[in-house]
CSV table of C-alpha atoms in Angstrom, one decimal:
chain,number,residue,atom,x,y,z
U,1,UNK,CA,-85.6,-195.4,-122.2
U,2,UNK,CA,-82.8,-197.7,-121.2
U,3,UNK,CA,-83.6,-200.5,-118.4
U,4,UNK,CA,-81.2,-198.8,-116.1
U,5,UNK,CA,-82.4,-195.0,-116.3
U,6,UNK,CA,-86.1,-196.9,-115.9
U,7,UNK,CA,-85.3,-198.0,-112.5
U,8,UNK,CA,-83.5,-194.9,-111.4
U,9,UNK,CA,-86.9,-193.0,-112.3
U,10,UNK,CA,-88.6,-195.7,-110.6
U,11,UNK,CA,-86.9,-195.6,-107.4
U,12,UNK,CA,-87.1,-192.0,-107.6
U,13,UNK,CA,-90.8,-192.0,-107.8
U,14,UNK,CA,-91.2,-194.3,-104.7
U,15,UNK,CA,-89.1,-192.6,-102.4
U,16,UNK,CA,-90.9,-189.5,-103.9
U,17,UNK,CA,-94.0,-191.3,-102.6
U,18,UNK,CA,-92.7,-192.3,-99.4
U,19,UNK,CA,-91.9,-188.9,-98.4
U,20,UNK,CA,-95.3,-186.9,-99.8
U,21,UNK,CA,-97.3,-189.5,-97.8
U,22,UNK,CA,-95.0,-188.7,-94.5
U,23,UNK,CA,-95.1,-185.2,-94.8
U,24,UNK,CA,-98.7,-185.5,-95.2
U,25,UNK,CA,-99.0,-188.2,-92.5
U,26,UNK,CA,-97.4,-185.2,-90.9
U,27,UNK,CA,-99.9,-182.4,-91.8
U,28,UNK,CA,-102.6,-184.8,-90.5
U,29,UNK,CA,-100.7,-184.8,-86.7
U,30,UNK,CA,-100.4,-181.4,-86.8
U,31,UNK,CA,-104.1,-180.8,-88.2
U,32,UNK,CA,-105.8,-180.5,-84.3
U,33,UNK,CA,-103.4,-177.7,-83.7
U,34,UNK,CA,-104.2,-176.5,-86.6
U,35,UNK,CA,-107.8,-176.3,-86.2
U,36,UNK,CA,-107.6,-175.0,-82.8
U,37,UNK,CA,-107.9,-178.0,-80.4
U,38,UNK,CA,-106.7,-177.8,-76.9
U,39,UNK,CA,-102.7,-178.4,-76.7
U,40,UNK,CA,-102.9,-178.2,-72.8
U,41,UNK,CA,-103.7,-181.7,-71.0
U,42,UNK,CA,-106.3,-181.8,-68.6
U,43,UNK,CA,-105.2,-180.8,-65.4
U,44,UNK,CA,-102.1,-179.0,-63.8
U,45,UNK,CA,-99.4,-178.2,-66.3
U,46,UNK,CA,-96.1,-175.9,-66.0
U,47,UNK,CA,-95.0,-173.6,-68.9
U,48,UNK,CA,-92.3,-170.9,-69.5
U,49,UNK,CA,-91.9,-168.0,-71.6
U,50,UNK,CA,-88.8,-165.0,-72.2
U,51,UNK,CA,-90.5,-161.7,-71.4
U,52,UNK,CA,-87.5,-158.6,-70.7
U,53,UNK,CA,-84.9,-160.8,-71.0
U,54,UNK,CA,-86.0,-162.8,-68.2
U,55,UNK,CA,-87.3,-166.7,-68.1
U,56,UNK,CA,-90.8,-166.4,-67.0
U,57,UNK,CA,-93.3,-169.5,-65.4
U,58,UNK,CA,-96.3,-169.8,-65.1
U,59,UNK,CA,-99.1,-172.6,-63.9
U,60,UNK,CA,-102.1,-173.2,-65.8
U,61,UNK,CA,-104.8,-175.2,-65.2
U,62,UNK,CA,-107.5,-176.9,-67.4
U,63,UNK,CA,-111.0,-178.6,-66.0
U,64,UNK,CA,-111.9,-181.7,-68.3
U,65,UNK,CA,-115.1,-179.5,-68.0
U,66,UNK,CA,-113.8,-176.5,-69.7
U,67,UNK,CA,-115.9,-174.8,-72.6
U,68,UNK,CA,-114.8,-175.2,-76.3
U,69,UNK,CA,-113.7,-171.5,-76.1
U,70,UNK,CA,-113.1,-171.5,-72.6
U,71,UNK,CA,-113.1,-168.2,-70.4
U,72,UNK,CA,-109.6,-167.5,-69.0
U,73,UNK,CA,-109.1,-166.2,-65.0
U,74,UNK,CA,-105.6,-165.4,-64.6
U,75,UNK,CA,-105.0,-165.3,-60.3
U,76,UNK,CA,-101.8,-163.8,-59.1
U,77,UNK,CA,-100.3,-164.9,-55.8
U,78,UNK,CA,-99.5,-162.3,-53.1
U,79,UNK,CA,-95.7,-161.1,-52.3
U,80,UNK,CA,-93.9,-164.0,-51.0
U,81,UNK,CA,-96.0,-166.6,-52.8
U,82,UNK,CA,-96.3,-168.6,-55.6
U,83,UNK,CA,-98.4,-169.5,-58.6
U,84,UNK,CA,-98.2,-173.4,-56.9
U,85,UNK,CA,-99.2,-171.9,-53.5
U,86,UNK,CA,-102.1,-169.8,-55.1
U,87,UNK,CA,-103.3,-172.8,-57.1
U,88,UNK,CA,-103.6,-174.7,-53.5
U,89,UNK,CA,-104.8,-172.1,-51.2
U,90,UNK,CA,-107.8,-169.8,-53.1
U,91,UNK,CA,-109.9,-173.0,-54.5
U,92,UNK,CA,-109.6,-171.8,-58.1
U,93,UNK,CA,-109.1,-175.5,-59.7
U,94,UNK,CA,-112.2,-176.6,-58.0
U,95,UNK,CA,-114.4,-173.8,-59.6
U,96,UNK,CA,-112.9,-174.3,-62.4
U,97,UNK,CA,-114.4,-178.1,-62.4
U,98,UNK,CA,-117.6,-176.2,-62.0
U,99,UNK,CA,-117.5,-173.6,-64.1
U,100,UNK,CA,-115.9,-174.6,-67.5
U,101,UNK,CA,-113.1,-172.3,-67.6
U,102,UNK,CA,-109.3,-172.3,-67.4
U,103,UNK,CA,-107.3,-171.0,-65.1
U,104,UNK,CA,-103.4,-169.6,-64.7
U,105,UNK,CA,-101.0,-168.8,-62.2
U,106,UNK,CA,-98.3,-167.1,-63.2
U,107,UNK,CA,-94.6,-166.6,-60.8
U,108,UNK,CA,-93.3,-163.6,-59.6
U,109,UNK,CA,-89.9,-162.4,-60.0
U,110,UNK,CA,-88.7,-162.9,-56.3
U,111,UNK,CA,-92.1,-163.6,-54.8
U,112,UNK,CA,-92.5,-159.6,-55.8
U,113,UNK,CA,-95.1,-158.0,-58.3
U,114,UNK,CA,-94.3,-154.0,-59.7
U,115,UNK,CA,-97.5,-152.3,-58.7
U,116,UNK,CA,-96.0,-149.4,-58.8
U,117,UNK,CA,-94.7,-148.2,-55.0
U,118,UNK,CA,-95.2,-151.8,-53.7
U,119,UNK,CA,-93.5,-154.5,-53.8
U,120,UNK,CA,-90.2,-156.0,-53.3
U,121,UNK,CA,-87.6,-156.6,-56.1
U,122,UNK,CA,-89.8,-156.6,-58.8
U,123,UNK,CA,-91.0,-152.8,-57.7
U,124,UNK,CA,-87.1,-151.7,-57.4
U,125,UNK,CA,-86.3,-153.5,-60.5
U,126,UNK,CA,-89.4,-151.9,-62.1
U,127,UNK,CA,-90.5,-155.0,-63.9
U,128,UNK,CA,-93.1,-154.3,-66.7
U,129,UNK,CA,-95.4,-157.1,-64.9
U,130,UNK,CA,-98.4,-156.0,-66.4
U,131,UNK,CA,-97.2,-156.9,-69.4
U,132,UNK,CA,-96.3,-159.9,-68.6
U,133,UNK,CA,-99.6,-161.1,-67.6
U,134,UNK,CA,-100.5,-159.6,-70.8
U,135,UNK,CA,-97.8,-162.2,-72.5
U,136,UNK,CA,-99.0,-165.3,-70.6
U,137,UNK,CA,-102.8,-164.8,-71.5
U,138,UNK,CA,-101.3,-164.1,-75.4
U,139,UNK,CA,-99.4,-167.8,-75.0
U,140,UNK,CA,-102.7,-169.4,-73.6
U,141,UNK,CA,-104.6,-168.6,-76.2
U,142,UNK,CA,-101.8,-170.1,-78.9
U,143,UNK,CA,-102.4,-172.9,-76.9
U,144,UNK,CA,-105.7,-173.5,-76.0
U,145,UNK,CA,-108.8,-172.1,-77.5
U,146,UNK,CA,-110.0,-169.4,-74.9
U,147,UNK,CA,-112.7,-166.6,-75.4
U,148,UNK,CA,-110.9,-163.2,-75.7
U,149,UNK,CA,-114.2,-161.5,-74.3
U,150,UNK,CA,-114.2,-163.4,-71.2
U,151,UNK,CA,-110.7,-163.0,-69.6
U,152,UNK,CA,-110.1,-161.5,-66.1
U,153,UNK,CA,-107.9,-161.3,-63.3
U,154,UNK,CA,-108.1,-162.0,-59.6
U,155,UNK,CA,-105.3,-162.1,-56.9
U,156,UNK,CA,-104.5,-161.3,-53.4
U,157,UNK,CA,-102.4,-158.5,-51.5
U,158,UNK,CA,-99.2,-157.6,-54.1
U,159,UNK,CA,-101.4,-160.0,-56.5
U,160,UNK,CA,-104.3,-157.7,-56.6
U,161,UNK,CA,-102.2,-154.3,-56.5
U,162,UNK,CA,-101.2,-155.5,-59.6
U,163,UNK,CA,-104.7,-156.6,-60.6
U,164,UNK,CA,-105.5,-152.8,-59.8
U,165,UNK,CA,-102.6,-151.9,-62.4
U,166,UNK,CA,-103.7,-153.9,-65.0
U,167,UNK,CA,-107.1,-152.7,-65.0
U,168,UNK,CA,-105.4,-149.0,-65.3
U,169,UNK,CA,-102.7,-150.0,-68.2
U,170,UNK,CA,-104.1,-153.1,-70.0
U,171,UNK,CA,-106.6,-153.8,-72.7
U,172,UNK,CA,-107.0,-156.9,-72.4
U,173,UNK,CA,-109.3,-157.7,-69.6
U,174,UNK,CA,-112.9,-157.5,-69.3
U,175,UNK,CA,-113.1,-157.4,-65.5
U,176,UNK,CA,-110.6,-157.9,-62.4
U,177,UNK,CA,-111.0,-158.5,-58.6
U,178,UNK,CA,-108.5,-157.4,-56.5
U,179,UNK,CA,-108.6,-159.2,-52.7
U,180,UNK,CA,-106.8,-157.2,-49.9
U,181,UNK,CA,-105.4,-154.2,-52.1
U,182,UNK,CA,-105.0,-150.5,-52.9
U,183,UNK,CA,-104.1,-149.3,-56.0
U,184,UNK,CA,-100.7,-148.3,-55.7
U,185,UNK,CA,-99.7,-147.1,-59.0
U,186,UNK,CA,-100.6,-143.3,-60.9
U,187,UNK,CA,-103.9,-144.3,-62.7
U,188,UNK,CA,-105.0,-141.3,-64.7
U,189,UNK,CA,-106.9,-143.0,-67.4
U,190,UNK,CA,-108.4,-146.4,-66.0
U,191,UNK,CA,-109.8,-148.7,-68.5
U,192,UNK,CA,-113.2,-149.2,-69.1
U,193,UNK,CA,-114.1,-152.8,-67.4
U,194,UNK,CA,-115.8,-153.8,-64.4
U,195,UNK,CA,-114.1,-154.5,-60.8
U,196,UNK,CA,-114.9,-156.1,-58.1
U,197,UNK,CA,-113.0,-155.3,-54.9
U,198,UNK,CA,-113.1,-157.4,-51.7
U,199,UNK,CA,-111.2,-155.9,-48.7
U,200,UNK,CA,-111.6,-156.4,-44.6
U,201,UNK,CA,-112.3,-153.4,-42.5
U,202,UNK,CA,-109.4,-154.3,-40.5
U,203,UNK,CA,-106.7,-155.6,-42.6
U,204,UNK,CA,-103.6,-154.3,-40.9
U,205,UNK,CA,-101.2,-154.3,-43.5
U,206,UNK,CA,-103.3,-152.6,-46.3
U,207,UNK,CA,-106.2,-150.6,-44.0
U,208,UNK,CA,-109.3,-149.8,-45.5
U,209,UNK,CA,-108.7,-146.5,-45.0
U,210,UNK,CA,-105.8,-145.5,-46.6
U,211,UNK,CA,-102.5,-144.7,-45.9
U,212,UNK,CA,-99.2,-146.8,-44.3
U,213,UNK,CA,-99.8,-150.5,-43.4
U,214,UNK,CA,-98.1,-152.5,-40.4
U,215,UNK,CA,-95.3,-154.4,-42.6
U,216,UNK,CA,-92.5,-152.5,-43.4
U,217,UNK,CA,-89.1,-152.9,-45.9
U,218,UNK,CA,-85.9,-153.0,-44.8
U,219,UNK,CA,-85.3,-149.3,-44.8
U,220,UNK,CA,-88.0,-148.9,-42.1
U,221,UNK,CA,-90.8,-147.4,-44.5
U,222,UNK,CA,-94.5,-149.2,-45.0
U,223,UNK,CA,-94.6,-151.6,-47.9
U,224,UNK,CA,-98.1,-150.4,-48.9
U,225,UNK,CA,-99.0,-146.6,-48.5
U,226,UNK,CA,-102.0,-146.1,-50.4
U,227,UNK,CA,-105.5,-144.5,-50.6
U,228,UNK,CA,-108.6,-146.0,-49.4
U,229,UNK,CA,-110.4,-148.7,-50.2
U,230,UNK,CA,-113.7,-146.8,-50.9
U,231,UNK,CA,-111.7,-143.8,-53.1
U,232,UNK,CA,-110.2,-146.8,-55.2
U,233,UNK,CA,-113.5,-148.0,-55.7
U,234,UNK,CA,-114.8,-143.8,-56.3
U,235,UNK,CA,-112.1,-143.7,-59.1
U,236,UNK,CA,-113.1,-147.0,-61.1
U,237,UNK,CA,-116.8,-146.1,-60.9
U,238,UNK,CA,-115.6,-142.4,-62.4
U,239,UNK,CA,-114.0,-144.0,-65.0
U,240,UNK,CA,-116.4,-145.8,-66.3
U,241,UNK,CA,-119.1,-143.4,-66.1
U,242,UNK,CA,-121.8,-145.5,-63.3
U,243,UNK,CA,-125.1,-144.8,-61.7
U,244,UNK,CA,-124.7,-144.0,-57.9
U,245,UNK,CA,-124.3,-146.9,-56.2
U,246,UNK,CA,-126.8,-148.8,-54.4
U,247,UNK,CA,-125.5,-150.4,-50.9
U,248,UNK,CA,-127.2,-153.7,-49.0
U,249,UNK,CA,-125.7,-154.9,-45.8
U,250,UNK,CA,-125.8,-158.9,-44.9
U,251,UNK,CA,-124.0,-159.2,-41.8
U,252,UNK,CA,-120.7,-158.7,-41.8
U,253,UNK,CA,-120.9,-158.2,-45.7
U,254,UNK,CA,-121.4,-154.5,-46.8
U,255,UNK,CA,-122.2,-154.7,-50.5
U,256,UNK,CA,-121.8,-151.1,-52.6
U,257,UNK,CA,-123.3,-151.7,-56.1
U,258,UNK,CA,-123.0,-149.1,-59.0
U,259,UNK,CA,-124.0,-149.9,-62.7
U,260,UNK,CA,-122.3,-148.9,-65.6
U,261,UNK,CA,-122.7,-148.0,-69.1
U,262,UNK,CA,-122.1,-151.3,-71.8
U,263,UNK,CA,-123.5,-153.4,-68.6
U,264,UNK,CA,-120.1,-153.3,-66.7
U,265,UNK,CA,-120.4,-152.7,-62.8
U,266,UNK,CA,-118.4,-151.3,-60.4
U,267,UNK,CA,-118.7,-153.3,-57.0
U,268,UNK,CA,-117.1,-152.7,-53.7
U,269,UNK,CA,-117.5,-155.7,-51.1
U,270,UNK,CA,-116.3,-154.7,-47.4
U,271,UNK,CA,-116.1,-157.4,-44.6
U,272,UNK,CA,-116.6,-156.0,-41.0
U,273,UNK,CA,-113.7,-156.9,-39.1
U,274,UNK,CA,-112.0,-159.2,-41.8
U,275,UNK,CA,-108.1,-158.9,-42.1
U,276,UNK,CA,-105.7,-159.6,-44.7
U,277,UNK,CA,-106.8,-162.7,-45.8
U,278,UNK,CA,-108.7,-164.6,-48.8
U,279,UNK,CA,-112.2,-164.9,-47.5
U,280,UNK,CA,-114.1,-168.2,-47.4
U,281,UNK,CA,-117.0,-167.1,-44.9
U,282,UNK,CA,-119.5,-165.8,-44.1
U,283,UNK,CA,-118.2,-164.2,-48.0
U,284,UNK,CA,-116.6,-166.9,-50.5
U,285,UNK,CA,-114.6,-164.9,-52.4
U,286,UNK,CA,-113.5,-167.3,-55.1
U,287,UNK,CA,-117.3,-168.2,-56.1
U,288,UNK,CA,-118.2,-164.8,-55.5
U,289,UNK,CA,-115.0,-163.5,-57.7
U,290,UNK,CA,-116.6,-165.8,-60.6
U,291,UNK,CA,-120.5,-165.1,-60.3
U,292,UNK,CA,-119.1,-161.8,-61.0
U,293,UNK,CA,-116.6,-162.3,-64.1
U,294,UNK,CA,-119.4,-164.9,-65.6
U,295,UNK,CA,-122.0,-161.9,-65.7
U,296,UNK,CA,-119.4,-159.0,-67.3
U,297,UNK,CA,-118.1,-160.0,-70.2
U,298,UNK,CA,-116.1,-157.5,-72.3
């Protein structure tokens, strides 16, 4: 070989070596992802997604406490909030911290979930929110290592009619807890997981007992006209096949208890005189909500 076509094959072989060890420099970044460690920081962190053509947000946040495969509780705001005014008003974060899980918040289109006859834009739009929720718990788990037995759904007002809707139409949820709402939605073949519902005997704009609240839409008819509570809770406990339920009072606190088959329960908690608000006493609903989801898993 001739001293020039030496060096050639020389130079070739270095830069040869130069890039095999950066691409594998590169492999070795890329190897945590890879592997399935966490690519969400500790903390409060902001992410997007495209679902129907629309540019979607959602909050999540992860305790530095949070398990290897971590349980996932997504909580959806009620109409006219936000996943940043959810994350600061129902305590979730904080039992987080204690409980080793992660936690999202996803946004509304126009402050507005589609539960069906209620609410807002996102009802008259007829946004497929359910699956949404589906698609941000699918692009958690790309990110983050959760336990796909152990995710559930919470949320107040609109937030838990849709709750309500996603335990009808989605699989992927091993219990929810809807906080001030009616099921709003045709439901004619409820999945099989366990729910916890929290209302007050004397919320005004979704009444325990059924039928039209005290807010109305612009064209002068109720923004929630559903059943009552305690039918809601009749139709869940059907679906999944229970035991009678058993009922304790405490109080204000009116507990009705019924087992299911595969160890999910059907619960309904009714607060004497409570509105429509997120309890905190004499009922906390946030630690309550999560002594629930911690004993049903899927």
């Amino acid at each position: 070989m001739t001293r020039p076509r030496f060096r050639m094959l020389a130079a070739v072989i270095v830069i040869g070596a130069i890039v095999l060890g950066g691409a594998l420099i590169a492999v070795e970044r890329r190897a945590p992802e890879a592997h399935g460690e966490p690519a969400i920081k500790v903390g409060t962190s902001t992410h997007s997604l495209t679902f129907g053509g629309l540019d979607r947000s959602f909050r999540i946040y992860r305790p530095a406490t949070a398990a290897r495969r971590a349980p996932l509780v997504v909580v959806l705001h009620g109409g006219f909030g936000s996943a940043r005014q959810a994350e600061k008003a129902y305590g979730w974060d904080q039992q987080a911290e204690a409980g080793g899980f992660v936690v999202a918040y996803p946004d509304a289109v126009r402050r507005s979930w589609n539960a069906g006859s209620c609410c807002g834009g996102a009802a008259s739009a007829n946004l497929n929110d359910v699956g949404f929720v589906d698609a941000v718990v699918r692009t958690i788990a790309r990110l983050t290592p959760i336990d796909s037995r152990r995710v559930y759904a919470t949320g107040m007002s609109n937030g838990a009619m849709l709750a309500l809707r996603i335990a009808c139409e989605s699989t992927t949820f091993a219990a929810v807890a809807p906080v001030a709402g009616t099921l709003v939605t045709a439901c004619p073949a409820p999945r099989k997981m366990s729910v916890l519902q929290v209302h007050g005997t004397a919320d005004p704009r979704v009444p325990y007992g059924g039928g039209p609240g005290q807010a109305f839409s612009l064209d002068g008819k109720a923004r929630v006209d559903g059943p009552a509570i305690p039918a809601v809770n009749a139709t869940f406990r059907a679906a999944n096949g229970c035991a009678p339920p058993r009922t304790t009072v405490t109080g204000t606190v009116t507990t009705s208890s019924a087992q299911c088959p595969g160890g999910r329960e059907v619960r309904l908690v009714s607060l004497a005189g409570g509105g429509h608000d997120w309890p905190t006493s004499p009922y906390h609903a946030t630690a309550e909500i999560w002594r629930f989801f911690a004993a049903h898993p899927r």
